[in-house]
Each structure stands twice: as structure tokens, then as C-alpha cells.
PDB file of C-alpha atoms in Angstrom:
ATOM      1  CA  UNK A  21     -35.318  55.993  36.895  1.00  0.00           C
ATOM      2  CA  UNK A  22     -35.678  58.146  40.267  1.00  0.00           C
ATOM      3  CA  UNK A  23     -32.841  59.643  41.402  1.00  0.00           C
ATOM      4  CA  UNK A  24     -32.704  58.140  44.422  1.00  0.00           C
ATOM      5  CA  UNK A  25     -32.671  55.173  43.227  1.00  0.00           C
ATOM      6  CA  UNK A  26     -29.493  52.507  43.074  1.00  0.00           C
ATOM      7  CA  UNK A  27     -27.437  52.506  39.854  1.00  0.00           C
ATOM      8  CA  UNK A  28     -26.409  49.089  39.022  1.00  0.00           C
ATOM      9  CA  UNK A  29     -23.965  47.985  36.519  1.00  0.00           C
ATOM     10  CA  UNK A  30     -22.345  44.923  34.670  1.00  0.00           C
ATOM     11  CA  UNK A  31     -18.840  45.056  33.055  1.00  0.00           C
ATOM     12  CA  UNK A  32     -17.082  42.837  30.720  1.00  0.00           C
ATOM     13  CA  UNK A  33     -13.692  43.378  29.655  1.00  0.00           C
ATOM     14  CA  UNK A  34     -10.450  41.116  27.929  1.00  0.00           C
ATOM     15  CA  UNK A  35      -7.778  41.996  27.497  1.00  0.00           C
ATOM     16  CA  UNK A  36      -4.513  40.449  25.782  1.00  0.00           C
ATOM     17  CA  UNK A  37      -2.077  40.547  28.717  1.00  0.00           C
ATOM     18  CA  UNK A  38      -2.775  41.304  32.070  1.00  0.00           C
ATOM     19  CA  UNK A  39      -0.488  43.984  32.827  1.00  0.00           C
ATOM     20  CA  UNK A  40      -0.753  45.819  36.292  1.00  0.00           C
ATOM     21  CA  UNK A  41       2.282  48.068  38.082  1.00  0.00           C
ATOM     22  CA  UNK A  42       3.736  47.797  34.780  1.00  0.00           C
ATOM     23  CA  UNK A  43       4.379  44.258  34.726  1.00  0.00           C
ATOM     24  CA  UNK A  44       3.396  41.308  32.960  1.00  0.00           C
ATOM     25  CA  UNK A  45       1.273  39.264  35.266  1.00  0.00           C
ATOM     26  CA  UNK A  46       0.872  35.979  33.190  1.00  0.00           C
ATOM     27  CA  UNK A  47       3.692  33.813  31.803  1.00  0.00           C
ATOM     28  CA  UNK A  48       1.249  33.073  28.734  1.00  0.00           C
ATOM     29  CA  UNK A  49      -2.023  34.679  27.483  1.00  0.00           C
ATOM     30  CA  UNK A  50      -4.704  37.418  28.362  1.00  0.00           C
ATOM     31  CA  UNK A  51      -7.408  37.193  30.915  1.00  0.00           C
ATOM     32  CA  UNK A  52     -11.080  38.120  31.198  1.00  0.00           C
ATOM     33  CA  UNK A  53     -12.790  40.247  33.798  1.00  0.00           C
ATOM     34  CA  UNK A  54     -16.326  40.403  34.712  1.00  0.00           C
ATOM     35  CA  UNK A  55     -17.753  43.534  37.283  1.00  0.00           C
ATOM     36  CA  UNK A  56     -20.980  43.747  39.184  1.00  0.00           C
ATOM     37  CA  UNK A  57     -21.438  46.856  41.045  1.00  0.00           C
ATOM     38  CA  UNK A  58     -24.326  48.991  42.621  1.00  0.00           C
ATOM     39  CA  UNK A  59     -23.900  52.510  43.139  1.00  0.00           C
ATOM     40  CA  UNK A  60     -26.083  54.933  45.448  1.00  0.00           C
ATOM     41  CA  UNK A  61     -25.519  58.934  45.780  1.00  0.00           C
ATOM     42  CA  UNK A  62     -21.276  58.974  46.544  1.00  0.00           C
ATOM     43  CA  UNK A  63     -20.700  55.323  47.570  1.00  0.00           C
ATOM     44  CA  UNK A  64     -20.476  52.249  45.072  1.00  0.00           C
ATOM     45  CA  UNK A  65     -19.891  48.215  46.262  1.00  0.00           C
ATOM     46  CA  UNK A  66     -18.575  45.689  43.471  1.00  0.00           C
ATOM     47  CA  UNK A  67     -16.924  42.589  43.220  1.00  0.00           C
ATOM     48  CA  UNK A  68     -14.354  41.342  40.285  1.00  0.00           C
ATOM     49  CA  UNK A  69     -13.808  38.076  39.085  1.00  0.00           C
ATOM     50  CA  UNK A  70     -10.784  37.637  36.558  1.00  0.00           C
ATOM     51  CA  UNK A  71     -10.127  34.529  34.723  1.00  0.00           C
ATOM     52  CA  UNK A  72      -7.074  33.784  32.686  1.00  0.00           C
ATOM     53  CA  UNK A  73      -7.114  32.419  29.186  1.00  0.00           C
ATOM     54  CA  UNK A  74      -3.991  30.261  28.921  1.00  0.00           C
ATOM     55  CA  UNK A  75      -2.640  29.322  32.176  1.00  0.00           C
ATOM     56  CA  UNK A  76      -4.254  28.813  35.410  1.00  0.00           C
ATOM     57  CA  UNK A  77      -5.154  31.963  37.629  1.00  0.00           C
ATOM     58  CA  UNK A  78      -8.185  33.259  38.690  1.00  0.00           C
ATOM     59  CA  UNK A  79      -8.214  36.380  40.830  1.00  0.00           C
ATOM     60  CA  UNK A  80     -11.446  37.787  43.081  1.00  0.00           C
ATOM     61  CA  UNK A  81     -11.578  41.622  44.218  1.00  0.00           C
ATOM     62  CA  UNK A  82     -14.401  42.896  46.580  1.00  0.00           C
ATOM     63  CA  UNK A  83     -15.153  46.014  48.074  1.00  0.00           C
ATOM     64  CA  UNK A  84     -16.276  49.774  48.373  1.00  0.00           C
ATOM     65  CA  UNK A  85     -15.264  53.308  47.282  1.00  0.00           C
ATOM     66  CA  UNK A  86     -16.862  56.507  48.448  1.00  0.00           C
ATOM     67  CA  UNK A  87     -16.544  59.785  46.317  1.00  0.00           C
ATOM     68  CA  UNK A  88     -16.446  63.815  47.809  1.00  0.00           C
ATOM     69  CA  UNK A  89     -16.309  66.503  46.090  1.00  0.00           C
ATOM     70  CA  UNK A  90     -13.936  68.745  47.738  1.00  0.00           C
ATOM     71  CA  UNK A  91     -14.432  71.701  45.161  1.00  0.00           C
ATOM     72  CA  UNK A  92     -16.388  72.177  42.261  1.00  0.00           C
ATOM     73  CA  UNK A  93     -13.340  71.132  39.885  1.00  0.00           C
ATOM     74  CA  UNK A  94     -11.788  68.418  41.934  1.00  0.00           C
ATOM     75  CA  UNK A  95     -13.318  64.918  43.117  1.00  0.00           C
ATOM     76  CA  UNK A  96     -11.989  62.579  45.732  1.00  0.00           C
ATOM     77  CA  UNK A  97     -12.446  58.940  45.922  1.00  0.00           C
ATOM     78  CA  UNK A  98     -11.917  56.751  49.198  1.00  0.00           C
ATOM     79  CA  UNK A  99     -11.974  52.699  48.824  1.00  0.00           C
ATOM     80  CA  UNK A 100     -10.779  49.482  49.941  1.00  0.00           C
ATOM     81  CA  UNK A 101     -10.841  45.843  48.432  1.00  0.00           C
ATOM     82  CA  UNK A 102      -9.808  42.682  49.215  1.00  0.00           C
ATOM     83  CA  UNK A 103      -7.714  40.655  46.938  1.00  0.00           C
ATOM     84  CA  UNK A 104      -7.759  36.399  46.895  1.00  0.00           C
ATOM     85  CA  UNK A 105      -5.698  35.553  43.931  1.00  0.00           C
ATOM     86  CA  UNK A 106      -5.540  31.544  43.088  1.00  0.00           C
ATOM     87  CA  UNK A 107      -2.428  30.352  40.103  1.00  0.00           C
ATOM     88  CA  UNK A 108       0.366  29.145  41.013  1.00  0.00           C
ATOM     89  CA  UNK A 109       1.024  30.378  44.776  1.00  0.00           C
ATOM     90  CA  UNK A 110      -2.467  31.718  46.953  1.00  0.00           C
ATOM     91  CA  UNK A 111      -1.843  35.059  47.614  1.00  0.00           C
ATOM     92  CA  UNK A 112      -4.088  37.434  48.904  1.00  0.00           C
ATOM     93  CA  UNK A 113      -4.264  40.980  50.503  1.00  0.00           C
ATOM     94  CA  UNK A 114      -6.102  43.888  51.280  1.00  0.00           C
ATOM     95  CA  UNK A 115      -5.591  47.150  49.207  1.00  0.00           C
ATOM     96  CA  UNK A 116      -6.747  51.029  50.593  1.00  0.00           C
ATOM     97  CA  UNK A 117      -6.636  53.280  47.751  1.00  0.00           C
ATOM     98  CA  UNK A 118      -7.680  56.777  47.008  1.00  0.00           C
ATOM     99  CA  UNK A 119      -7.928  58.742  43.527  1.00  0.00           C
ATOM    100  CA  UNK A 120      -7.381  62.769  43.380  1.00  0.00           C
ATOM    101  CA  UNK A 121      -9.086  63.850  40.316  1.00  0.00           C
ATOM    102  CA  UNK A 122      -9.303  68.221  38.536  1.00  0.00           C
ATOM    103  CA  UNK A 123     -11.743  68.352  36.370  1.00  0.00           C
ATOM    104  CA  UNK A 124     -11.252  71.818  35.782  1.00  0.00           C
ATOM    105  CA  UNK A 125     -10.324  71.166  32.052  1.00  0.00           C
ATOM    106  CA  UNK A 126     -12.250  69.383  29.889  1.00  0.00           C
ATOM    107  CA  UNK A 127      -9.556  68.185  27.511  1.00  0.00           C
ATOM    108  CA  UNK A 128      -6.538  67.565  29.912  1.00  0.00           C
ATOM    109  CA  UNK A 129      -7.763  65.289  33.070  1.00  0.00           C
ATOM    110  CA  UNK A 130      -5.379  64.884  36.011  1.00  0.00           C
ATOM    111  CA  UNK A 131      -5.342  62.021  38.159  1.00  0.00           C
ATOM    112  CA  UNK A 132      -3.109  61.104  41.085  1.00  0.00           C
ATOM    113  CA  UNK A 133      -4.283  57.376  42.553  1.00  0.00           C
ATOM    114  CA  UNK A 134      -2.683  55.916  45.823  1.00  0.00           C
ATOM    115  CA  UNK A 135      -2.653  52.144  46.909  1.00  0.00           C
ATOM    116  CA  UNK A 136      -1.528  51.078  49.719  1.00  0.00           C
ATOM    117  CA  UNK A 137      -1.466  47.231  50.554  1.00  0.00           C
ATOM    118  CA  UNK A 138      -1.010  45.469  53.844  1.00  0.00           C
ATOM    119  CA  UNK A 139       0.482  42.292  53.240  1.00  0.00           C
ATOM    120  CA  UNK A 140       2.787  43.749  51.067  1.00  0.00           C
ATOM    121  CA  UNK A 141       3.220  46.687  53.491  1.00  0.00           C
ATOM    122  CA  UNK A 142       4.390  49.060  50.689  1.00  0.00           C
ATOM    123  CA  UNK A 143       2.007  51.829  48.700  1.00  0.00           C
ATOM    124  CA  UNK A 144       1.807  52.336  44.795  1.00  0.00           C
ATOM    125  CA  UNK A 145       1.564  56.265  43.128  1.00  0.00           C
ATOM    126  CA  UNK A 146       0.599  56.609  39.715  1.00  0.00           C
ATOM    127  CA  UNK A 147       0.440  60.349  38.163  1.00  0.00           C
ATOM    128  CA  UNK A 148      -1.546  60.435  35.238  1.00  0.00           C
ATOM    129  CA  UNK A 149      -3.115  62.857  32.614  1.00  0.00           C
ATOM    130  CA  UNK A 150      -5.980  61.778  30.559  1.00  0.00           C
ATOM    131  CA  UNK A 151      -7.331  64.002  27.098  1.00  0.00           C
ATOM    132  CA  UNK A 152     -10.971  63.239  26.065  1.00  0.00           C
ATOM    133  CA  UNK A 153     -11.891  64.230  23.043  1.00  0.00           C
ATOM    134  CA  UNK A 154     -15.557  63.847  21.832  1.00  0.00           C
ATOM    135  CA  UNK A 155     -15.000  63.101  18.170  1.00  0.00           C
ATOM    136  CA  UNK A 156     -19.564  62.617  17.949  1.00  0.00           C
ATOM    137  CA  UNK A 157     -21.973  62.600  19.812  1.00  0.00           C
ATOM    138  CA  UNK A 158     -21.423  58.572  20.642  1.00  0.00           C
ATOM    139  CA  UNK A 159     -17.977  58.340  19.895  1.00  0.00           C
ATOM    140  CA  UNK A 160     -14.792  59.700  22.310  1.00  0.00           C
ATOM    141  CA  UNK A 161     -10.615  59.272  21.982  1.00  0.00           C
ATOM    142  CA  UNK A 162      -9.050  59.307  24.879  1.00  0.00           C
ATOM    143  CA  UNK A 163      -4.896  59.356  24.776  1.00  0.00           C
ATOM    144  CA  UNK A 164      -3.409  59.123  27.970  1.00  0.00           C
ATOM    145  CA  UNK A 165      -0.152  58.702  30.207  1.00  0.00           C
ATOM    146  CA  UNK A 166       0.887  57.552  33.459  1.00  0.00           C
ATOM    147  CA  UNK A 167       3.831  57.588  35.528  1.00  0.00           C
ATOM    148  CA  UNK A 168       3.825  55.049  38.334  1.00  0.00           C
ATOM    149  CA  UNK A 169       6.241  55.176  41.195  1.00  0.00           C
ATOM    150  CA  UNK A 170       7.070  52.147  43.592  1.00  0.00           C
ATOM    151  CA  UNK A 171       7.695  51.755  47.327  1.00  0.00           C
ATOM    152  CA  UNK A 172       7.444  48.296  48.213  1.00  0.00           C
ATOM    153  CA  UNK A 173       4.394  47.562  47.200  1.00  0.00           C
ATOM    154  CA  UNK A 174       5.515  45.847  43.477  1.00  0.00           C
ATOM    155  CA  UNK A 175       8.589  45.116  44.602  1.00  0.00           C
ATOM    156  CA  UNK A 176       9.830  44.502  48.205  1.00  0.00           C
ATOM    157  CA  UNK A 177      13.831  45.367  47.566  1.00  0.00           C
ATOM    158  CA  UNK A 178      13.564  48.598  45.457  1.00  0.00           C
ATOM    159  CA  UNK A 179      11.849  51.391  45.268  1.00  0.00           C
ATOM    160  CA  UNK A 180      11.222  54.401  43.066  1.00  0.00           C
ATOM    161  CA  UNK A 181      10.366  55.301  39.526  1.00  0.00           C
ATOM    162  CA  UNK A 182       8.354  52.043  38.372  1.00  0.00           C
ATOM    163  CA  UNK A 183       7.397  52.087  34.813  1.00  0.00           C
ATOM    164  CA  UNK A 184       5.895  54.582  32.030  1.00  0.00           C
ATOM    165  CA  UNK A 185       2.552  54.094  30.096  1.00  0.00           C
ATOM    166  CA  UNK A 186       0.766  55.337  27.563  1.00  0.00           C
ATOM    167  CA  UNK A 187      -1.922  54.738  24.844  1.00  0.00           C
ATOM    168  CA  UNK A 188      -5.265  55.506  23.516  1.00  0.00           C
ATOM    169  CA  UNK A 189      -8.614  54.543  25.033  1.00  0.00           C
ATOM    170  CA  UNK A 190     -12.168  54.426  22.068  1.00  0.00           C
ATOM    171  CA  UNK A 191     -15.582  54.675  24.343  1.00  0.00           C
ATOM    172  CA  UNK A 192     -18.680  54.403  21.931  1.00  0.00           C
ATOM    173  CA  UNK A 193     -21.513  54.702  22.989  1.00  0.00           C
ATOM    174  CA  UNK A 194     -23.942  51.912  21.655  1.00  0.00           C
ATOM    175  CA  UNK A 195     -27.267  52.995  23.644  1.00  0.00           C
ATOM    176  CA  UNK A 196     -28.412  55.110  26.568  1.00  0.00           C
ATOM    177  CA  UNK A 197     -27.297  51.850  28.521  1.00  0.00           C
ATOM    178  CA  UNK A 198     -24.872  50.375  26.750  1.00  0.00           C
ATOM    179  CA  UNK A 199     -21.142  51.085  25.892  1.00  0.00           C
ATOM    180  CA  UNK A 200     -18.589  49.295  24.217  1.00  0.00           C
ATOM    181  CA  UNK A 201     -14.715  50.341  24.554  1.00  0.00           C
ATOM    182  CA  UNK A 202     -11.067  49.596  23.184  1.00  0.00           C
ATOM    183  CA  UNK A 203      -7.883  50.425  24.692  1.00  0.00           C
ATOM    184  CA  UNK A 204      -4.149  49.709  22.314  1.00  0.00           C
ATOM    185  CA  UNK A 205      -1.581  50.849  25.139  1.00  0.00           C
ATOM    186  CA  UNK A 206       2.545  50.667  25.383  1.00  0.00           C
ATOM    187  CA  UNK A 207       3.693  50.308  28.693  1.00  0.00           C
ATOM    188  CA  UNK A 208       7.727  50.685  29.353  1.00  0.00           C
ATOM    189  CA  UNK A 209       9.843  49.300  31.821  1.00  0.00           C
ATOM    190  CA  UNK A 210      11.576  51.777  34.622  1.00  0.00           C
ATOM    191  CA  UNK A 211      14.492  51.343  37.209  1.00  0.00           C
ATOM    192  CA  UNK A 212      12.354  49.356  40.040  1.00  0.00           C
ATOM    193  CA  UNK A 213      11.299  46.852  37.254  1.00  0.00           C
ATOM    194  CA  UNK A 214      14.679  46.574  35.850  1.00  0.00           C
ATOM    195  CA  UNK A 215      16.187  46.366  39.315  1.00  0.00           C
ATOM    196  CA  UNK A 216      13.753  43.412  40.145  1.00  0.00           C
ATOM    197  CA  UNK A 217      14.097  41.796  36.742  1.00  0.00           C
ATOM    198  CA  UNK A 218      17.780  41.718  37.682  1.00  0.00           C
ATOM    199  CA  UNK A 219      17.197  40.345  40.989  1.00  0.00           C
ATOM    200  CA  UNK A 220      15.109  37.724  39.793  1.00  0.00           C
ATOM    201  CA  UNK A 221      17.218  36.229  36.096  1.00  0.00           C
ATOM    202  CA  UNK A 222      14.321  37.719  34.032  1.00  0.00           C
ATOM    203  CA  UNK A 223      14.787  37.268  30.610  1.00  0.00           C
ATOM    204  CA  UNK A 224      13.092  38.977  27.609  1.00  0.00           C
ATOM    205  CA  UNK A 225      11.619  42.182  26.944  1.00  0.00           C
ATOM    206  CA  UNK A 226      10.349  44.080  30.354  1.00  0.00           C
ATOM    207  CA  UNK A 227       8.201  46.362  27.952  1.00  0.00           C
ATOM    208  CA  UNK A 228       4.972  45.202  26.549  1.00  0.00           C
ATOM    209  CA  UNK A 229       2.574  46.100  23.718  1.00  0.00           C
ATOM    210  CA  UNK A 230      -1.086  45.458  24.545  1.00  0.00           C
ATOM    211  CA  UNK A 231      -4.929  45.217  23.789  1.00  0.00           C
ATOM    212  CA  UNK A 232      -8.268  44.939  25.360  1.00  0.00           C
ATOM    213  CA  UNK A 233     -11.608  45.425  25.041  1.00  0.00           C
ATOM    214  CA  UNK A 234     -14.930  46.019  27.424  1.00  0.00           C
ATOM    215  CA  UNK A 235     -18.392  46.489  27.453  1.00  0.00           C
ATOM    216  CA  UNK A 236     -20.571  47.852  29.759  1.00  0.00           C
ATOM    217  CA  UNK A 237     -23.905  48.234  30.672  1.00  0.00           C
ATOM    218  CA  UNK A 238     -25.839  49.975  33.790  1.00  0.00           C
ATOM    219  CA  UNK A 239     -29.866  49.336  34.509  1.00  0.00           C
TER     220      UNK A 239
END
């Protein structure tokens, strides 16, 4: 393929919960995800579609991100999306988010990402490190941990120190083309969840235990 040419790209993924903000977005179940994006030079377009397997939800996500690199060692990424989310209430918003990423060291990956959504009119920070390790040629472990931090956007009455996750990601990689991935990951509840779950009479756990896999494939 020239290199000049568009890089497209099909993603499937499930996973056994659908957690997000360190929460537990379904009452019962897992949900599945399909991705179609197209990529030229910095910017890439794509559109989500997210099903649930147990109850009724179905979720739609649609937009662009644009990458610079502001140093050799250290990437930026602009984007927005729009949200339409259909279950039991119609929500829907739109979502500007940017990723700061040092790629400085190969084995210890920092990541700061920033959301900020309008309806909600309250932003998201999650501080992250990721640790590659190529184990072959095909095969890489990648542990990780985030911290994410809440001001409004999860949340409308509390804000602060949201939730704690960790876990191991497995890329292999089948063909030139093709990849197939598995992620086990432990996510734990922080003050703003607690505060909310408070709020709100939740009962049970607030920390969850889960699984997912993906593959993906680019033409």
C-alpha cells in the first residue's frame, strides 16, 4: 500500500461488563462493540456502534481525532464525538477530548486523556501508565493503571478522585493485518463513586472484576 494512501480499519470487541468512569454501566450483562474507521496522515474519522447483551441499550459514537507531534517523544491527540445512547432514558451529548502521550520509554508509557462533555457540562482526567512488554515477536503483555479524577462530568454533585484501575492487556498478533487481544482488569471504587452511590441507595459492590476481548483488522 502507498503511503499516501487511507488506512482503514474494522474492530470488534466484547466485553463482560461495560464499565466506563469506573462504573458499571449495565444493570445485567456485557455488551459488544463494532468500529469502522479510516485514517489519513494525522487525522482519523470512525463511528461506534455498541450493543448490549442482556438488557436493552444500544449506544452510537461518531467523530474525528487529529494527532501532532509536539516533540519527538511526546504525541498529542485532538478529537470530538458525538454520543446518542438509546436504554432506558435517550441521552445524548457531545464529548471534546484530548490524549497527552511520552513515548520516551519504551517499557513505561504515560498517558494523561481529557474529556470534556457539554450536556453534562463537567470534564473527566484520567492519569495513566501503561508497560509493554514484547514477550515474541507476535505476542505483547501490557499491565497497566489509571487514576481517573471527576468534575461533574460522571457525577453532577461531587467531584474529585473517581475510581482506580488496573489490569493486564494480551495483543497477538495473528497476521500482518490481523490482531486479536484480551484484557482481565480490576477496577475500584473512589470517593466521587461512593459519594454518588450514597446519594443514589446503591446497593452492592461499587468495585468490579472484568473481561473482554477484540479483534482487529486494517486493509
Amino acid at each position: 500500500m502507498a503511503d499516501d494512501q487511507p488506512i482503514m480499519a474494522f474492530d470488534v470487541a466484547w466485553n463482560d461488563h461495560y464499565i466506563s468512569q469506573g462504573r458499571n454501566n449495565l444493570a445485567n450483562g456485557g455488551i459488544v462493540w463494532g468500529v469502522a474507521s479510516v485514517a489519513k496522515d494525522n487525522l482519523v474519522a470512525f463511528a461506534i456502534a455498541g450493543r448490549a447483551t442482556q438488557v436493552h441499550y444500544i449506544e452510537w459514537n461518531a467523530g474525528l481525532e487529529y494527532t501532532l507531534q509536539l516533540h519527538d517523544e511526546v504525541d498529542l491527540s485532538l478529537g470530538y464525538q458525538r454520543v446518542e445512547c438509546y436504554g432506558a432514558e435517550r441521552t445524548s451529548d457531545n464529548e471534546f477530548f484530548s490524549s497527552l502521550t511520552y513515548n520516551g520509554i519504551r517499557w513505561l508509557v504515560p498517558i494523561i486523556n481529557y474529556t470534556f462533555a457539554t450536556e453534562a457540562a463537567g470534564y473527566f482526567v484520567e492519569l495513566s501508565l501503561h508497560s509493554p512488554w514484547d514477550i515474541n515477536e507476535r505476542l505483547t503483555l501490557t499491565p497497566y493503571l489509571v487514576h481517573g479524577v471527576d468534575f461533574q462530568y460522571s457525577s453532577e454533585q461531587h467531584n474529585g478522585a473517581n475510581h482506580v484501575q488496573f489490569g493486564l492487556e494480551a495483543l497477538y498478533q495473528l497476521t500482518a493485518n490481523l490482531t486479536v487481544s484480551a484484557q482481565l482488569s480490576r477496577t475500584i471504587a473512589l470517593e466521587d463513586i461512593k459519594l454518588q452511590a450514597r446519594t443514589e441507595n446503591h446497593q452492592g459492590s461499587l468495585d468490579t472484576t472484568y473481561t473482554g476481548v477484540h479483534i482487529g483488522w486494517t486493509f
